[in-house]
Amino acid sequence: MAAVSGLVWRPLRQVTVRDAINQGMDEELERDEKVFLLGEEVAQYDGAYKVSRGLWKKYGDKRIIDTPISEMGFAGIAVGAAMAGLRPICEFMTFNFSMQAIDQVINSAAKTYYMSGGLQSVPIVFRGPNGASAGVAAQHSQCFAAWYGHCPGLKVVSPWNSEDAKGLIKSAIRDNNPVVVLENELMYGVPFEFPSEAQSKDFLVPIGKAKIERQGTHITVVSHSRPVGHCLEAAAVLSKEGVECEVINMRTIRPMDMETIEASVMKTNHLVTVEGGWPQFGVGAEICARIMEGPAFNFLDAPAVRVTGADVPMPYAKILEDNSIPQVKDIIFAIKKTLNI
Amino acid sequence: MAVAIGAVRVWRQSRILGQAALLLLRRPGAQGLTISHPHRQQEQQFSSLDDKPQFPGASAEFIDKLEFIQPNVISGIPIYRVMDRQGQIINPSEDPHLPKEKVLKFYKSMTLLNTMDRILYESQRQGRISFYMTNYGEEGTHVGSAAALDNTDLVFGQYREAAVGAAYAAKRANANRVVICYFGEGAASEGDAHAGFNFAATLECPIIFFCRNNGYAISTPTSEQYRGDGIAARGPGYGILSIRVDGNDVFAVYNATKEARRRAVAENQPFLIEAMTYRIGHHSTSDDSSAYRSVDEVNYWDKQDHPISRLRHYLLSRGWWDEEQEKAWRKQSRKKVMEAFEQAERKPKPNPNLLFSDVYQEMPSQLRKQQESLARHLQTYGEHYPLEHFDK
């Protein structure tokens, strides 16, 4: 499968998000022997979601470590190892379980550089699936973008497609600050075209920079993770009606790329934010607050609208679950409401 | 016939393993890999002819009598000591035979700490510092253990699992260093202590867990903190070599830490030392311990079993110290602390720019904007702020 762009023959590959993360970790493990992966089931089992497939076989017990079931335990150990000079990748089987370890993530990892006056860095990556899955109910479906995005000292990224996933995990591992990588279980098996640059071992997606996935003139739609795909679907539907949406993939939650969002709003004069998490104190709430504080406020022709997950613990019944997360129709509805059409 | 012989051989081996497990013996192998620990046996010799337990989770014999194991709290793990309360060596073979200069260094460190504690506690009462915690009665645990370490060893004042992680990193680097993690008997109740012990054992880390059991967690006495035989009794539950020592006996603390350090590094395994002592002072300057304990109790420890007194008796009996030197040293140590304190008080406060830096390795743009905004504000209105007290 290939594409011709101008006069350049650029071969394209289909790579799933899972394989992209796997490639990214593999390349960084190879590049720097201080990097290692620890978590539950990551070694012989190839990872609960098979994201670390083949890594234990290639790197062995010293680099890929299975831990007992104690998030508090292995997150704390990873932080200690990072303080002592190693570069751990700490996997949470889902970010719901990270709540067991949140003291380690916030108090031991995020704050230490500041509290030590720049003497003690913690070059650690916390990664794992975040947000809603399918049929896993309330205690396994929470989105932690707002929780971790709240904390100074942490960087928080949220990849959508394979290119995001590979580039961001590599940037996160190379970053000397603690980085939280919020993956998405439902995206793991989704294939995307992988441009040739992404196949390079030094391909990095910079942390703190959003990407405009689709140019548009009528409205700015900002999202992160899986909902980005829904926004693009909504944009395709609306395009047939003559509405051109500019879809922004945030890629990074913290530090947020407000410049890209502001520039877009100043062009389109309308804003809709889309996220899987709950509305109160969420990512969309932060974007709206910052829009008001910045130059783009005077360019708004209508109040910004947030599309979020329903403000309930995730239901188990399928019909309720389906209606508790933003669907394409909800995004279209919000866009039309903002544009008053 | 051949099968029967094979069965007997298996039985004998598993018996030996069982005994080894009871003694918590671990033979070190290459790179610290322990080959003989029962839980690491990958190749089990299964034999259905044998009526021996085959469970992967434990190496033990069957028993046909219903009996609950009684936790041993009346006669718990014995307390290792070298000196009696009058500073006399009890068993000469346990005397570390340290040279005079080293023992004097122990004594001067403990007394200097005591002097510093008095001055700083007072200074908090005077409003010159905001908060302080004294070490009264526990000087032996600090000095005895610190003296047994190398200069390159890592010390964690808390953060039990981070200590294990650092020890794991040290093992990976073949760094020949030990990590020591100090915590109180109250902190040992935290879930992360459990995780820390378990991980240190399963990851085979060169770490010393040093528990200061001083009788109180703020106002919570040990009788309300745990019902088992203290913290030392928990170690074997994790497969960790453990010992209980007299924390007010600086030589006992020294000996135990020294041996634990040697073996932790050589064998890549954790050690647990529970140092029994007594917190003579309040928990902190925010605490008034007369609310929950009697003055008599405190006085007993202050007068009858104090680490500084016991070492002083040892020094006096050897003719290595006398009243004159004591008077002179008290004066000198007080002067040292006062001078350091005054020097620190005279130092300017850190530059306000440091409020914004080191949140991340690189300063993010919104913090830089705020930093610049403060700088502009101070340029215009600086005269209204006590900037002369701050570093330029």
XYZ file of C-alpha atoms in Angstrom:
733
model
C 0.000 0.000 0.000
C 1.526 3.298 -1.009
C 0.641 6.884 -1.749
C 2.095 9.410 -4.094
C 2.475 12.880 -2.679
C 3.627 15.320 -5.299
C 6.564 13.633 -6.998
C 7.638 11.651 -3.938
C 6.775 7.989 -3.667
C 6.204 7.487 0.061
C 5.328 3.996 1.160
C 2.630 3.821 3.842
C 2.096 1.098 6.418
C -0.937 0.221 8.499
C 0.122 0.032 12.121
C -2.186 -0.444 15.078
C -1.892 1.839 18.100
C -0.806 -1.183 20.170
C 2.047 -1.987 17.803
C 3.040 1.654 17.622
C 3.434 1.834 21.416
C 5.259 -1.497 21.346
C 7.657 -0.192 18.685
C 8.231 3.013 20.582
C 9.111 1.173 23.815
C 11.252 -1.373 21.962
C 13.277 1.351 20.278
C 13.827 3.254 23.528
C 14.754 0.062 25.440
C 17.327 -0.631 22.776
C 18.626 2.926 22.698
C 19.209 3.359 26.447
C 19.929 0.475 28.811
C 18.698 2.534 31.765
C 15.151 2.264 30.400
C 13.102 -0.598 31.796
C 9.434 -1.593 32.012
C 7.632 -2.800 35.118
C 4.031 -3.607 35.889
C 1.568 -6.462 36.322
C 1.696 -9.154 33.614
C 4.071 -7.169 31.393
C 6.720 -9.848 31.023
C 5.885 -13.452 30.161
C 2.206 -12.701 29.557
C 3.209 -9.978 27.019
C 1.051 -7.440 28.843
C -2.592 -7.581 29.891
C -3.462 -5.918 26.582
C -0.432 -7.322 24.758
C 1.145 -3.903 24.435
C 4.510 -5.248 25.641
C 4.395 -8.289 23.393
C 7.825 -9.743 22.672
C 9.717 -7.344 24.909
C 10.453 -9.793 27.737
C 11.636 -12.361 25.232
C 14.007 -9.809 23.732
C 15.238 -7.991 26.857
C 14.798 -10.494 29.682
C 14.081 -10.299 33.400
C 16.270 -7.311 34.125
C 14.523 -4.920 31.733
C 10.938 -6.232 31.734
C 9.706 -6.928 35.266
C 6.517 -8.581 36.486
C 5.420 -7.129 39.809
C 3.198 -8.329 42.630
C -0.260 -6.791 42.728
C 0.541 -3.574 44.488
C 0.332 -0.383 42.430
C 1.412 1.593 45.467
C 4.361 -0.746 45.735
C 5.644 -0.858 42.206
C 4.946 2.805 41.468
C 6.949 3.735 44.566
C 9.758 1.440 43.529
C 9.765 2.900 40.036
C 10.034 6.398 41.512
C 12.922 5.300 43.725
C 14.680 3.727 40.766
C 14.187 6.928 38.748
C 15.622 8.988 41.596
C 18.647 6.692 41.636
C 19.364 7.113 37.925
C 17.288 4.570 36.010
C 14.507 5.462 33.538
C 11.490 3.333 34.405
C 8.288 2.886 32.428
C 5.672 2.094 35.040
C 2.581 0.446 33.557
C -0.796 0.600 35.288
C -3.078 -2.095 33.961
C -5.625 0.673 33.702
C -5.385 4.157 35.132
C -8.252 3.324 37.481
C -5.714 1.299 39.493
C -3.344 4.247 39.553
C -5.517 5.659 42.329
C -3.840 3.081 44.585
C -0.539 4.706 43.716
C -1.556 8.322 43.340
C 0.505 9.451 46.325
C 3.586 8.091 44.575
C 2.711 9.790 41.269
C 1.908 13.182 42.763
C 3.917 13.490 45.980
C 6.930 11.388 45.150
C 7.248 11.924 41.408
C 5.625 15.215 40.400
C 6.701 17.423 43.284
C 10.217 16.201 43.976
C 12.121 18.298 41.450
C 10.561 21.468 42.819
C 10.889 20.473 46.469
C 14.567 19.645 45.984
C 15.300 22.963 44.300
C 16.196 21.236 41.045
C 18.561 18.732 42.651
C 16.562 15.549 42.295
C 14.906 14.690 39.004
C 12.464 11.844 38.487
C 12.628 10.753 34.819
C 9.708 8.345 34.979
C 6.867 7.424 32.619
C 3.516 6.214 33.943
C 1.486 4.660 31.144
C -1.601 2.551 30.620
C -5.145 2.584 29.239
C -7.353 5.458 30.429
C -11.020 6.276 30.178
C -14.025 4.296 29.003
C -13.685 0.846 27.574
C -16.609 -1.459 26.760
C -18.701 -3.111 29.441
C -16.207 -2.744 32.263
C -18.500 -0.592 34.406
C -17.943 2.261 36.814
C -14.727 1.293 38.610
C -12.865 0.525 35.398
C -13.970 3.335 33.093
C -12.811 6.610 34.598
C -10.868 9.235 32.641
C -7.943 10.714 34.587
C -6.923 13.488 32.178
C -8.318 16.201 34.470
C -6.927 14.602 37.662
C -3.320 14.386 36.434
C -3.596 17.504 34.266
C -4.275 19.432 37.452
C -0.764 18.927 38.858
C 2.280 21.102 38.341
C 5.376 18.992 37.962
C 3.639 16.361 35.807
C 3.442 16.271 32.057
C 0.356 14.533 30.707
C -0.088 13.286 27.147
C -3.066 11.613 25.477
C -2.355 10.029 22.080
C -5.135 9.379 19.576
C -3.664 7.506 16.590
C -0.580 5.316 15.979
C 1.687 8.197 15.037
C 0.712 10.017 18.258
C 1.186 6.845 20.277
C 4.668 6.045 19.037
C 5.950 9.611 18.959
C 4.584 10.527 22.362
C 5.777 7.415 24.212
C 9.264 8.000 22.818
C 9.206 11.662 23.828
C 7.896 10.714 27.245
C 10.670 8.180 27.831
C 13.325 10.672 26.745
C 11.854 13.466 28.879
C 13.566 14.013 32.233
C 10.299 15.045 33.889
C 7.633 12.627 35.154
C 5.203 11.997 32.273
C 1.753 10.385 32.403
C 0.780 8.715 29.115
C -2.991 8.167 28.876
C -3.619 5.482 26.278
C -6.995 4.090 25.258
C -7.884 0.412 25.274
C -10.467 0.691 22.506
C -7.833 2.303 20.262
C -5.190 -0.384 20.777
C -6.454 -2.554 17.924
C -7.214 0.291 15.492
C -4.837 0.494 12.513
C -3.688 3.797 11.073
C -1.521 4.719 8.184
C 2.006 5.233 9.436
C 3.917 7.867 7.471
C 7.525 6.991 6.663
C 8.928 9.578 9.111
C 7.198 7.647 11.886
C 9.148 4.565 10.967
C 12.420 6.224 11.952
C 13.938 5.305 15.327
C 14.264 8.979 16.191
C 10.697 9.910 15.330
C 9.352 12.010 18.172
C 6.061 13.831 18.662
C 6.849 16.886 20.794
C 5.101 17.109 24.140
C 3.102 20.344 24.463
C 2.130 20.722 20.807
C -1.351 20.059 19.442
C -2.015 18.929 15.872
C -4.621 20.266 13.490
C -6.033 17.038 12.039
C -8.441 18.800 9.723
C -8.430 22.391 8.540
C -11.700 24.314 8.680
C -13.148 27.797 8.747
C -16.489 27.703 10.540
C -15.781 26.222 13.943
C -12.921 24.915 16.092
C -13.447 21.464 17.591
C -10.853 20.505 20.220
C -10.476 16.985 21.555
C -8.039 14.356 22.830
C -7.728 10.581 22.579
C -10.453 8.426 21.036
C -13.048 11.228 20.676
C -10.746 12.853 18.080
C -11.888 10.131 15.694
C -15.536 10.899 16.481
C -14.878 14.622 15.827
C -13.451 13.788 12.413
C -16.497 11.665 11.637
C -18.786 14.527 12.689
C -16.749 16.910 10.551
C -17.149 14.625 7.522
C -20.931 14.558 7.987
C -21.151 18.331 8.434
C -18.908 18.993 5.453
C -21.688 17.648 3.252
C -23.917 20.354 4.701
C -21.351 23.024 3.955
C -19.977 23.369 7.474
C -16.187 23.087 7.616
C -14.859 22.131 11.060
C -11.281 22.635 12.144
C -10.484 19.558 14.261
C -7.634 19.900 16.743
C -6.045 16.832 18.334
C -4.612 18.134 21.634
C -2.056 15.306 21.949
C -0.873 16.901 25.225
C -3.096 17.706 28.213
C -0.335 19.373 30.228
C 1.324 21.645 29.201
C -1.672 22.533 27.071
C -1.026 24.059 23.615
C -3.304 27.061 23.978
C -1.599 28.920 21.142
C -2.855 26.490 18.520
C -6.361 26.534 19.992
C -6.431 30.337 20.285
C -5.159 30.864 16.742
C -7.863 28.547 15.476
C -10.649 30.224 17.459
C -9.478 33.601 16.286
C -9.962 32.265 12.774
C -13.273 30.404 13.172
C -14.919 32.424 15.973
C -16.586 29.323 17.431
C -15.451 26.614 19.841
C -16.646 23.179 20.873
C -14.578 20.952 23.168
C -15.041 17.179 23.197
C -13.795 14.751 25.870
C -14.685 11.374 27.331
C -14.269 12.500 30.949
C -16.826 14.051 33.299
C -17.772 17.690 32.797
C -17.039 19.179 36.186
C -13.480 20.533 36.473
C -12.639 18.773 33.189
C -10.347 19.387 30.243
C -13.026 21.375 28.387
C -13.620 23.536 31.445
C -9.921 24.452 31.512
C -9.889 25.272 27.781
C -12.917 27.546 28.153
C -11.423 29.339 31.155
C -8.167 29.944 29.326
C -9.954 31.170 26.190
C -11.599 33.823 28.345
C -8.242 34.834 29.808
C -6.548 35.167 26.417
C -6.767 37.049 23.130
C -9.288 34.668 21.532
C -12.184 35.696 23.793
C -12.960 38.792 21.784
C -13.176 36.683 18.643
C -15.943 34.403 19.896
C -19.288 34.880 18.212
C -21.019 32.461 20.585
C -20.317 30.889 23.978
C -18.087 27.849 23.809
C -19.815 24.509 24.317
C -18.406 21.411 26.000
C -19.279 17.857 24.977
C -18.340 15.458 27.757
C -19.084 12.101 29.298
C -22.306 11.973 31.301
C -21.957 13.115 34.904
C -22.576 9.652 36.354
C -20.401 6.685 37.262
C -20.191 4.631 34.085
C -23.247 2.358 33.862
C -22.891 -1.325 33.083
C -26.009 -1.809 30.927
C -24.844 -1.443 27.319
C -27.544 0.961 26.184
C -26.771 3.244 29.129
C -23.008 2.980 28.629
C -23.326 3.845 24.923
C -25.252 6.964 25.845
C -22.862 7.992 28.624
C -19.981 8.852 26.294
C -19.936 11.471 23.529
C -21.225 10.039 20.272
C -20.883 11.509 16.796
C -24.469 12.753 16.951
C -23.754 14.601 20.213
C -20.800 16.369 18.628
C -22.838 17.326 15.555
C -25.607 18.612 17.828
C -23.186 20.756 19.840
C -21.587 22.176 16.690
C -24.932 23.065 15.192
C -26.095 24.620 18.445
C -22.972 26.765 18.628
C -23.342 27.817 15.028
C -27.069 28.366 15.548
C -28.007 26.187 12.545
C 12.145 -50.590 42.307
C 13.879 -47.733 40.538
C 10.779 -45.642 40.991
C 10.699 -46.268 44.735
C 14.328 -45.149 45.099
C 13.546 -42.039 43.083
C 10.641 -41.303 45.414
C 12.834 -41.561 48.517
C 15.393 -39.176 47.012
C 12.697 -36.617 46.319
C 11.414 -36.943 49.890
C 14.847 -36.312 51.367
C 15.475 -33.293 49.173
C 12.158 -31.704 50.071
C 12.895 -32.307 53.749
C 16.195 -30.490 53.493
C 14.507 -27.666 51.629
C 11.929 -27.482 54.393
C 14.616 -27.138 57.054
C 16.468 -24.570 54.996
C 13.281 -22.558 54.702
C 12.816 -22.653 58.482
C 16.279 -21.200 59.013
C 15.634 -18.666 56.253
C 18.920 -19.667 54.719
C 19.649 -18.293 51.299
C 22.788 -19.277 49.427
C 23.988 -16.449 47.245
C 24.649 -17.292 43.640
C 26.012 -15.324 40.714
C 24.682 -11.753 40.520
C 22.893 -12.303 43.809
C 20.525 -14.840 42.356
C 19.369 -17.112 45.178
C 19.029 -20.579 43.803
C 17.963 -22.466 46.859
C 14.982 -20.421 48.006
C 11.944 -22.681 47.863
C 9.757 -20.160 46.069
C 12.242 -19.885 43.226
C 12.240 -23.632 42.538
C 11.001 -23.795 38.983
C 11.509 -27.510 38.487
C 9.389 -29.306 41.057
C 9.918 -33.014 41.183
C 6.376 -34.275 41.200
C 5.680 -37.754 42.393
C 2.190 -39.055 42.952
C 3.542 -42.028 44.908
C 4.657 -39.627 47.605
C 2.174 -38.273 50.134
C 4.167 -35.045 50.383
C 2.751 -31.568 49.750
C 3.265 -30.476 46.151
C 1.770 -26.979 46.423
C 3.710 -24.284 44.622
C 2.829 -21.704 47.273
C 4.599 -23.150 50.333
C 7.377 -25.539 51.248
C 6.179 -27.405 54.331
C 5.160 -30.767 55.771
C 1.605 -31.941 56.384
C 0.181 -31.934 59.914
C -2.898 -33.810 61.059
C -3.571 -31.881 64.260
C -5.694 -28.724 64.166
C -3.553 -26.063 65.757
C -3.465 -22.302 65.287
C -0.042 -20.731 65.489
C 0.081 -18.595 68.603
C 1.531 -15.122 67.999
C 4.381 -14.820 70.459
C 3.892 -11.499 72.221
C 4.653 -12.451 75.830
C 8.082 -13.712 74.947
C 8.918 -11.960 71.739
C 12.009 -11.788 69.562
C 14.946 -11.138 71.940
C 16.698 -7.762 72.015
C 20.374 -7.798 71.076
C 22.610 -5.614 73.225
C 26.310 -5.214 73.851
C 26.403 -2.874 76.873
C 24.292 -2.957 79.994
C 22.578 0.164 81.292
C 25.780 1.169 83.104
C 27.798 1.054 79.886
C 29.613 -2.197 80.748
C 30.271 -4.725 77.971
C 28.286 -7.891 78.716
C 29.799 -10.366 76.285
C 33.374 -9.406 75.375
C 33.199 -11.236 72.038
C 30.505 -8.774 70.910
C 32.577 -5.696 71.765
C 33.352 -4.066 68.429
C 36.695 -2.892 69.895
C 36.420 0.455 68.184
C 39.375 2.844 68.534
C 39.125 5.768 70.946
C 38.740 8.438 68.246
C 35.797 6.607 66.705
C 33.977 6.133 70.009
C 34.613 9.769 70.909
C 33.124 10.704 67.540
C 30.007 8.677 68.434
C 29.763 10.516 71.752
C 30.345 13.967 70.328
C 27.846 13.382 67.503
C 25.134 12.319 69.945
C 25.760 15.162 72.349
C 26.074 17.776 69.606
C 22.708 16.552 68.277
C 21.247 16.849 71.754
C 22.584 20.402 72.106
C 21.263 21.372 68.690
C 17.861 19.939 69.585
C 17.656 22.084 72.739
C 18.619 25.264 70.956
C 16.345 24.701 67.982
C 13.367 23.666 70.122
C 13.766 26.906 72.073
C 14.110 28.919 68.904
C 10.766 27.578 67.718
C 9.215 28.676 70.991
C 10.718 32.105 70.375
C 9.202 32.251 66.904
C 12.550 32.168 65.102
C 11.770 28.933 63.233
C 8.360 27.559 62.357
C 8.563 23.906 63.363
C 10.962 21.398 64.912
C 11.189 17.739 65.907
C 13.722 16.702 68.572
C 15.629 13.412 68.812
C 15.765 13.123 72.604
C 16.454 9.551 73.634
C 17.009 8.256 70.103
C 20.492 9.569 69.467
C 21.895 6.045 69.685
C 19.849 4.731 66.766
C 20.887 7.570 64.446
C 24.589 7.624 65.220
C 25.094 3.879 65.655
C 23.508 3.059 62.311
C 25.038 5.955 60.357
C 28.522 5.042 61.615
C 28.152 1.563 60.114
C 27.495 2.828 56.580
C 29.794 3.892 53.758
C 29.894 7.470 52.512
C 28.354 6.411 49.207
C 25.373 4.599 50.722
C 21.922 6.107 50.206
C 19.769 7.229 53.101
C 15.983 7.520 52.859
C 14.309 9.224 55.797
C 10.923 7.806 54.740
C 9.530 6.696 51.367
C 9.791 2.984 51.952
C 9.181 1.799 48.415
C 11.225 4.505 46.763
C 14.083 3.196 48.913
C 13.526 -0.285 47.491
C 13.552 1.160 43.975
C 16.828 2.923 44.625
C 18.266 -0.295 46.049
C 17.134 -2.121 42.931
C 18.919 0.487 40.808
C 22.058 0.125 42.932
C 21.984 -3.648 42.450
C 21.536 -3.211 38.670
C 24.560 -0.927 38.579
C 26.688 -3.273 40.725
C 27.326 -0.132 42.725
C 28.454 -1.808 45.974
C 26.170 0.458 47.933
C 23.388 -0.236 50.349
C 20.213 1.760 50.791
C 18.987 2.325 54.339
C 15.412 3.375 54.964
C 14.438 4.754 58.382
C 10.857 4.762 59.645
C 8.994 4.600 62.928
C 6.844 1.795 64.299
C 3.791 3.903 63.356
C 4.816 4.352 59.730
C 5.286 0.584 59.566
C 1.486 0.340 59.604
C 1.233 2.088 56.243
C 0.304 -0.129 53.313
C 3.420 0.914 51.511
C 5.563 -0.639 54.246
C 3.995 -3.968 53.379
C 4.602 -3.365 49.693
C 8.143 -2.188 50.353
C 9.035 -5.311 52.372
C 7.468 -7.647 49.844
C 9.135 -6.032 46.858
C 12.531 -5.803 48.542
C 12.378 -9.536 49.099
C 11.009 -10.552 45.696
C 13.315 -8.194 43.799
C 16.283 -9.189 46.033
C 17.427 -5.653 46.824
C 20.405 -4.546 48.953
C 18.384 -2.565 51.483
C 18.286 -2.176 55.261
C 14.874 -1.383 56.692
C 15.637 0.377 59.974
C 12.610 0.735 62.233
C 12.891 3.111 65.194
C 10.393 1.697 67.661
C 10.182 4.508 70.198
C 6.886 3.601 71.834
C 4.661 6.337 70.373
C 3.293 7.569 67.061
C 2.440 11.094 68.228
C 0.016 10.025 70.968
C -0.687 6.494 69.763
C 1.097 3.972 71.987
C 2.399 0.714 70.506
C -0.405 -1.187 72.226
C -2.800 0.584 69.849
C -0.509 0.491 66.822
C -0.142 -3.262 66.533
C -1.026 -6.502 68.276
C 1.786 -8.661 66.997
C 5.351 -8.904 68.266
C 6.451 -5.499 67.013
C 7.980 -4.909 63.609
C 10.839 -7.425 63.720
C 8.336 -10.283 63.756
C 6.935 -9.139 60.405
C 10.230 -9.583 58.558
C 10.235 -13.402 58.406
C 6.704 -13.214 57.010
C 8.243 -11.626 53.917
C 11.290 -13.849 53.849
C 13.493 -11.079 55.263
C 16.323 -11.662 57.759
C 15.365 -9.680 60.830
C 16.765 -8.629 64.202
C 15.635 -6.638 67.202
C 18.276 -4.503 68.946
C 18.552 -2.265 71.976
C 18.376 1.115 70.233
C 19.814 2.864 73.278
C 22.986 0.785 72.977
C 25.004 2.491 70.283
C 27.372 -0.499 69.923
C 24.499 -2.940 69.409
C 23.028 -0.670 66.743
C 26.456 -0.327 65.158
C 27.179 -4.077 65.128
C 23.803 -5.017 63.680
C 23.881 -2.348 60.970
C 27.466 -3.178 60.033
C 26.722 -6.875 59.567
C 23.447 -6.184 57.772
C 25.233 -3.843 55.391
C 27.959 -6.344 54.622
C 25.514 -9.107 53.844
C 22.920 -6.980 52.033
C 25.517 -5.892 49.498
C 27.292 -9.260 49.249
C 24.106 -11.309 48.978
C 21.646 -8.811 47.431
C 18.944 -9.288 50.018
C 17.013 -7.036 52.399
C 17.475 -6.833 56.167
C 15.099 -5.578 58.833
C 16.478 -4.030 62.037
C 13.989 -3.020 64.727
C 15.758 -0.690 67.168
C 13.853 -0.495 70.463
C 14.116 2.889 72.089
C 12.032 5.564 73.783
C 10.927 8.988 72.601
C 11.827 11.221 75.514
C 10.703 14.479 73.909
C 7.372 15.497 72.420
C 6.572 14.288 68.925
C 7.171 17.829 67.620
C 6.822 21.458 68.619
C 3.091 21.082 67.911
C 2.727 18.358 70.525
C 2.435 18.346 74.305
C 2.989 14.758 75.368
C 1.948 15.385 78.985
C -1.548 14.999 77.575
C -1.075 11.256 77.033
C 1.783 10.008 79.188
C 3.113 10.463 82.690
C 6.109 12.560 83.630
C 7.372 9.583 85.670
C 7.545 7.409 82.585
C 9.560 10.012 80.703
C 11.879 10.577 83.658
C 12.610 6.876 83.945
C 14.021 6.768 80.441
C 15.829 10.039 80.784
C 17.562 8.988 83.994
C 17.852 5.187 83.811
C 18.337 4.239 80.164
C 19.716 6.990 77.964
C 22.022 6.227 75.012
C 24.274 9.198 75.800
C 24.661 8.279 79.480
C 25.440 4.672 78.697
C 28.161 5.605 76.243
C 29.541 8.155 78.666
C 29.873 5.460 81.340
C 31.733 3.317 78.822
C 34.101 6.202 78.020
C 34.660 7.075 81.689
C 35.428 3.475 82.620
C 38.118 3.394 79.941
C 39.589 6.709 80.985
C 38.783 8.165 77.559
C 36.663 11.028 78.990
C 36.299 13.035 82.166
C 34.234 15.805 83.788
C 36.539 18.570 82.593
C 36.334 17.468 78.974
C 32.578 17.137 79.412
C 32.255 20.741 80.634
C 34.521 22.049 77.887
C 32.708 20.088 75.174
C 29.285 21.251 76.350
C 30.451 24.833 76.054
C 32.096 24.236 72.708
C 29.157 22.386 71.183
C 26.723 25.047 72.298
C 28.932 27.719 70.780
C 29.139 25.739 67.535
C 25.368 25.482 67.236
C 24.722 29.109 68.172
C 27.259 30.352 65.634
C 25.807 28.204 62.873
C 22.310 29.364 63.788
C 23.246 33.023 63.748
C 25.058 32.595 60.462
C 21.947 30.984 58.963
C 19.698 33.709 60.326
C 21.835 36.361 58.692
C 21.585 34.734 55.275
C 19.154 36.443 52.892
C 16.004 34.598 51.813
C 16.047 32.958 48.379
C 15.412 35.093 45.317
C 11.663 35.287 44.465
C 12.495 33.934 40.984
C 12.954 30.512 42.585
C 9.202 30.411 43.140
C 8.798 29.637 39.436
C 11.774 27.450 38.616
C 12.245 23.687 38.924
C 8.587 22.753 38.530
C 9.851 21.074 35.391
C 13.363 20.763 34.023
C 12.428 23.479 31.497
C 10.306 26.408 32.651
C 6.901 26.356 30.883
C 5.831 29.528 29.121
C 2.967 30.459 31.427
C 5.265 30.335 34.475
C 7.886 32.377 32.628
C 5.214 34.993 31.843
C 4.258 35.165 35.518
C 7.909 35.414 36.529
C 8.434 38.301 34.100
C 5.241 39.942 35.336
C 6.542 39.812 38.931
C 9.879 41.242 37.816
C 8.146 44.186 36.136
C 5.960 44.733 39.212
C 8.993 44.800 41.494
C 10.766 47.237 39.170
C 7.953 49.722 39.663
C 6.886 49.016 43.240
C 9.996 47.330 44.694
C 10.444 50.007 47.402
C 7.262 48.740 49.122
C 8.736 45.254 49.551
C 11.467 44.118 51.990
C 13.721 43.166 49.080
C 16.874 43.719 51.119
C 16.086 40.468 52.985
C 16.121 38.483 49.742
C 18.978 37.233 47.607
C 19.619 39.424 44.574
